[in-house]
Short mmCIF file of C-alpha atoms in Angstrom, two decimals:
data_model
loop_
_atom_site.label_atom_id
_atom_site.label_comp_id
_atom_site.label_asym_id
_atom_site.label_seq_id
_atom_site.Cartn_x
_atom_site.Cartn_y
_atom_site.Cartn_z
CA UNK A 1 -12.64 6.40 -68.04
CA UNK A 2 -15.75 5.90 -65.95
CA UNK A 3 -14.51 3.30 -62.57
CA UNK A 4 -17.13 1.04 -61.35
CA UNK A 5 -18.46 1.77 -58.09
CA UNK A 6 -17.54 -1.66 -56.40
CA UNK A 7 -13.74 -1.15 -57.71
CA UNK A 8 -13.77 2.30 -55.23
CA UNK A 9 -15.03 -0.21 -52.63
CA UNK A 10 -12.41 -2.43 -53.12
CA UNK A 11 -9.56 0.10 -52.60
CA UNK A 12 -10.93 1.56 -50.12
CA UNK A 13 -11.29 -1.73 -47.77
CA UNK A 14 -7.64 -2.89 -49.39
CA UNK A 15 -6.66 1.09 -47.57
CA UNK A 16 -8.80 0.62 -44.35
CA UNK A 17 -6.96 -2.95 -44.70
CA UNK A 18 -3.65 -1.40 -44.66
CA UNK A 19 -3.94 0.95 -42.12
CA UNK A 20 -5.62 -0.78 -39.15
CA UNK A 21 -2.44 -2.06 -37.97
CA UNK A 22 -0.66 1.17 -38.02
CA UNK A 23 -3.66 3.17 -35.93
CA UNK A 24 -3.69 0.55 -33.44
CA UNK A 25 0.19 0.54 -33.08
CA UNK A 26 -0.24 4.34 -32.90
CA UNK A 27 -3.21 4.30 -30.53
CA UNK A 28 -1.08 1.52 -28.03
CA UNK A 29 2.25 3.48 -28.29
CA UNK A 30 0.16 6.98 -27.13
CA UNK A 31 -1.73 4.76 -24.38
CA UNK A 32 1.76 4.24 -23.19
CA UNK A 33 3.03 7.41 -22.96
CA UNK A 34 -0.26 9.04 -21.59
CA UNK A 35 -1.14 9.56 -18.17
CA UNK A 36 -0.38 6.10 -15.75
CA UNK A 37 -3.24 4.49 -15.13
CA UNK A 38 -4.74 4.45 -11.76
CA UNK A 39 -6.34 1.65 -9.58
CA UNK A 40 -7.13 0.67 -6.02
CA UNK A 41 -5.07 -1.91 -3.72
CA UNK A 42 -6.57 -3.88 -0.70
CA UNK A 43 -4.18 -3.84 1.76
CA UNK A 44 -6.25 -4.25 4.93
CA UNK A 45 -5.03 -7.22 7.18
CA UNK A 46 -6.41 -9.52 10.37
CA UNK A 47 -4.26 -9.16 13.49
CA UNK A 48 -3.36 -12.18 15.76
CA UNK A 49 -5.41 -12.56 19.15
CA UNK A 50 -4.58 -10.51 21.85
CA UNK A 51 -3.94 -11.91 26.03
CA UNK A 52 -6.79 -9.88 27.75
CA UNK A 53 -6.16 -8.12 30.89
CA UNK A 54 -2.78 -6.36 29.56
CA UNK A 55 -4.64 -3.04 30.39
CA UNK A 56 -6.40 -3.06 33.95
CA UNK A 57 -6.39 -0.23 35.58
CA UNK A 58 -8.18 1.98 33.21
CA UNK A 59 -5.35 3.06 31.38
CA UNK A 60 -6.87 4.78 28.14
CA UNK A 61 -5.30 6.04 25.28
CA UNK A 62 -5.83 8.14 21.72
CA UNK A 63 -4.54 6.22 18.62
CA UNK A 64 -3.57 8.39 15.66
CA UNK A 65 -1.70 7.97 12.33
CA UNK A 66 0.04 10.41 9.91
CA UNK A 67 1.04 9.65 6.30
CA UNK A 68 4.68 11.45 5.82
CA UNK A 69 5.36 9.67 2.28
CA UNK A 70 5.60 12.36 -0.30
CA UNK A 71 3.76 10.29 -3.07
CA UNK A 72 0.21 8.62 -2.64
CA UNK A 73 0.22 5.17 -4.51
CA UNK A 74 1.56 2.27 -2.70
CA UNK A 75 2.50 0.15 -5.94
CA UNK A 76 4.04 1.11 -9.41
CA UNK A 77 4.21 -0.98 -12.23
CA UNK A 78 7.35 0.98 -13.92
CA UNK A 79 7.58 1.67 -17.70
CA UNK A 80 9.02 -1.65 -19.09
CA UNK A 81 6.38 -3.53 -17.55
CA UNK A 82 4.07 -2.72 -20.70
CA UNK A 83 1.94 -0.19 -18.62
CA UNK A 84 2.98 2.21 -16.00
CA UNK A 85 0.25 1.67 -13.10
CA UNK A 86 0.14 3.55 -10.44
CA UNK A 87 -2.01 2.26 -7.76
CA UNK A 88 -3.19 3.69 -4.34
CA UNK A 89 -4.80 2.28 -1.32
CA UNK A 90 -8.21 2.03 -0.40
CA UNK A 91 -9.02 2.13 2.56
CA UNK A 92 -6.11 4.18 3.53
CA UNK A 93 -2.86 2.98 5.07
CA UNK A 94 -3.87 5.33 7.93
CA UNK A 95 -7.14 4.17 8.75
CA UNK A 96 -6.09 0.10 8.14
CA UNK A 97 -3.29 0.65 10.37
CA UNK A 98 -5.55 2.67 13.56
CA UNK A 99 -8.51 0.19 13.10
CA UNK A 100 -5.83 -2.52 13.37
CA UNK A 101 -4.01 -1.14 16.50
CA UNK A 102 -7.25 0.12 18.35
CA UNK A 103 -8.96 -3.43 17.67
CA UNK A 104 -5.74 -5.23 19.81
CA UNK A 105 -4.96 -2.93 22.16
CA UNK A 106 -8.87 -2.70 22.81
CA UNK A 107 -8.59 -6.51 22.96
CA UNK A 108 -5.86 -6.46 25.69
CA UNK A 109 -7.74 -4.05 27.88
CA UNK A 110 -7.15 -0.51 26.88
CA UNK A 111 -9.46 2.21 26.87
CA UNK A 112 -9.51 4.60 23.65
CA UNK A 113 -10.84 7.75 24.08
CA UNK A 114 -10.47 11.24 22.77
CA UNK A 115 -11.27 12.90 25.94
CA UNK A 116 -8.09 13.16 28.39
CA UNK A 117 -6.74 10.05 27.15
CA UNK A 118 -3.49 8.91 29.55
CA UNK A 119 -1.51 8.15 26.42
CA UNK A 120 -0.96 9.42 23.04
CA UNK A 121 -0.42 6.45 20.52
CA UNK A 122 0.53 7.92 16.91
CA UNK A 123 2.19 5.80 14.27
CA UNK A 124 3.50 7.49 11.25
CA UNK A 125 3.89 5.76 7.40
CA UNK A 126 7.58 7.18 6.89
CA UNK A 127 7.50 4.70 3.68
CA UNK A 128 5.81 2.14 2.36
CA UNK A 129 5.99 1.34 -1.74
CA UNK A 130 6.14 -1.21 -3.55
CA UNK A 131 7.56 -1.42 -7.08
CA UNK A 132 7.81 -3.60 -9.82
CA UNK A 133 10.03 -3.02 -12.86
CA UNK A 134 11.34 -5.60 -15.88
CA UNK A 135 14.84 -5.80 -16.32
CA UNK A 136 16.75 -8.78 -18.28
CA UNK A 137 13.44 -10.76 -19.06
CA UNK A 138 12.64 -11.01 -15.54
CA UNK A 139 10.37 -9.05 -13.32
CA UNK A 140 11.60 -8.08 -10.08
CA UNK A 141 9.26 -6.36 -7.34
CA UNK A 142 10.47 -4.97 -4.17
CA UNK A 143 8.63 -3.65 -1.13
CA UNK A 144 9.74 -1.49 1.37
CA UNK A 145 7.59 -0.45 4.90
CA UNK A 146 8.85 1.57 7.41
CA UNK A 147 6.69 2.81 10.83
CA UNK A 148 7.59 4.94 13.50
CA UNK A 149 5.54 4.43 16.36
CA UNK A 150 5.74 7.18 19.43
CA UNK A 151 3.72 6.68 22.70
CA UNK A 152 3.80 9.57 25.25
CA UNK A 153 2.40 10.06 28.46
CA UNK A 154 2.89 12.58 30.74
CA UNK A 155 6.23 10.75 32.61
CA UNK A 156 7.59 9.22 29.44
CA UNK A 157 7.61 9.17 25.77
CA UNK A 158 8.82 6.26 23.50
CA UNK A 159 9.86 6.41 19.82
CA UNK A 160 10.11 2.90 17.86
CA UNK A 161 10.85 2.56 13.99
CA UNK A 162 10.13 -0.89 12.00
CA UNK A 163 11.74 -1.36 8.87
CA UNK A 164 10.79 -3.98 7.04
CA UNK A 165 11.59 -4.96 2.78
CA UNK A 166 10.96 -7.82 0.61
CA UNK A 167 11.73 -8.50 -3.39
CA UNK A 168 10.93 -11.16 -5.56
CA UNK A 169 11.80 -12.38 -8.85
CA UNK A 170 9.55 -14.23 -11.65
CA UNK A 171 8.96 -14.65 -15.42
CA UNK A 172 5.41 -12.96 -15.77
CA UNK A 173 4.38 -10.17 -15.04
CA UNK A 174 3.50 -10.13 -10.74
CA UNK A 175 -0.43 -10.10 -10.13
CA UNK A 176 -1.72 -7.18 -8.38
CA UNK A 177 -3.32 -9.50 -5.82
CA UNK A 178 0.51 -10.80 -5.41
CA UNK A 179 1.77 -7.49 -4.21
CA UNK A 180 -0.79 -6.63 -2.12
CA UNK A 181 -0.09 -9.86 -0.27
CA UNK A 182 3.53 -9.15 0.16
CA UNK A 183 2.29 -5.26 1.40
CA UNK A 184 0.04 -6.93 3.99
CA UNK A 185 2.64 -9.24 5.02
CA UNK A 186 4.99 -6.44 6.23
CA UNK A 187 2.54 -4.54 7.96
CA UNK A 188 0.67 -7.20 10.14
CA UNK A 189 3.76 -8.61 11.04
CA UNK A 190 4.88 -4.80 12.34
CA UNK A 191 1.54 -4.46 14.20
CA UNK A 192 1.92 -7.79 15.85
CA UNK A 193 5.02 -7.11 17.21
CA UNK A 194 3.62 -3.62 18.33
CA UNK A 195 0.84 -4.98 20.05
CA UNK A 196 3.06 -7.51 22.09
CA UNK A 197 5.97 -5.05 22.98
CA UNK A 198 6.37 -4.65 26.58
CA UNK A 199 8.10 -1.83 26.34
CA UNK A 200 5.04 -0.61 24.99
CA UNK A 201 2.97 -1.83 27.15
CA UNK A 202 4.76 -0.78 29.94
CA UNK A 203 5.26 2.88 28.72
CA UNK A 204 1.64 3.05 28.53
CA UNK A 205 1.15 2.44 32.37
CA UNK A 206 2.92 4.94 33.12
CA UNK A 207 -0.25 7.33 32.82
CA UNK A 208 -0.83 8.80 36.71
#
């Protein structure tokens, strides 16, 4: 029995028809368990303005950073959240947070050099994540920043850590933008206080 050619048409759409919605449920559930995806967070920040004068008497000083977190991103979206993201910073934490410092303490006076500076200024990123998971219908994303800051001179050295954490709850899903916020937060309110510490300040002096 000879079959028309627009009946083998037929089938075949009524096939491509049926199997459409299984390919894409197949090609969502292996975009899920593939590699996280990867994109960039803005998490540079604006620091209040500094007293001049703090610095008078030519103090100078070298600002450094180190990054001691064991994982790169700064934000995960966690499986449950449809789509694991894991998301790093750009610019780095470690040049946002020297920029930051050198721009106030410049500000107040002091001289930044690499050449026989008085003081060594180095702040470390011991931890700073944030992560966002679903649990019960409701999203929940917590940050946590901690900075150890260490100025030495040749009479004194001084170790300070800041902790700080946040979390917040909501329905939908928090916007990246959201997060980054909450980031930024924690770390110019850390620099602030670092840049008005006179036990900073003071341990600085101490350079001859």
């Amino acid at each position: 029995m000879k079959i028309h050619s627009n009946e083998v048409i037929t089938k075949q759409a009524q096939l491509f028809k049926f199997l459409l919605p299984v390919l894409l449920a197949f090609t969502l559930f292996m975009a899920g368990c593939g590699t996280p995806v990867h994109k960039n967070a803005y998490l540079d920040f604006g620091i209040i303005p500094q007293q001049a004068g703090v610095y008078v008497d030519r103090e100078s000083a070298l600002i450094t950073a180190r990054d001691k977190r064991k994982e790169n991103e700064v934000i995960t979206y966690h499986p449950g959240t449809k789509q694991q993201l894991k998301i790093l910073a750009d610019p780095s934490i470690n040049s946002i947070l020297t920029d930051q410092l050198a721009k106030g303490f410049a500000d107040q006076g002091l001289i930044l050099t690499r050449e026989e500076p008085g003081a060594y200024i180095m702040i470390e990123i011991v931890s700073l994540h944030a992560d966002i998971a679903r649990d019960k219908g409701l999203y929940l994303a917590e940050v946590t920043t901690s900075l150890r800051l260490t100025v030495e001179t040749t009479h004194k050295k001084l170790t300070k850590t800041y902790n700080r954490d946040a979390d917040r709850k909501s329905i939908s899903k928090p916007l990246l933008q959201d997060v980054e916020e909450m980031i930024r937060d924690q770390l110019q309110e850390i620099v602030n206080l670092i840049l008005i510490d006179r036990e900073i300040q003071t341990t600085i002096k101490q350079q001859s």
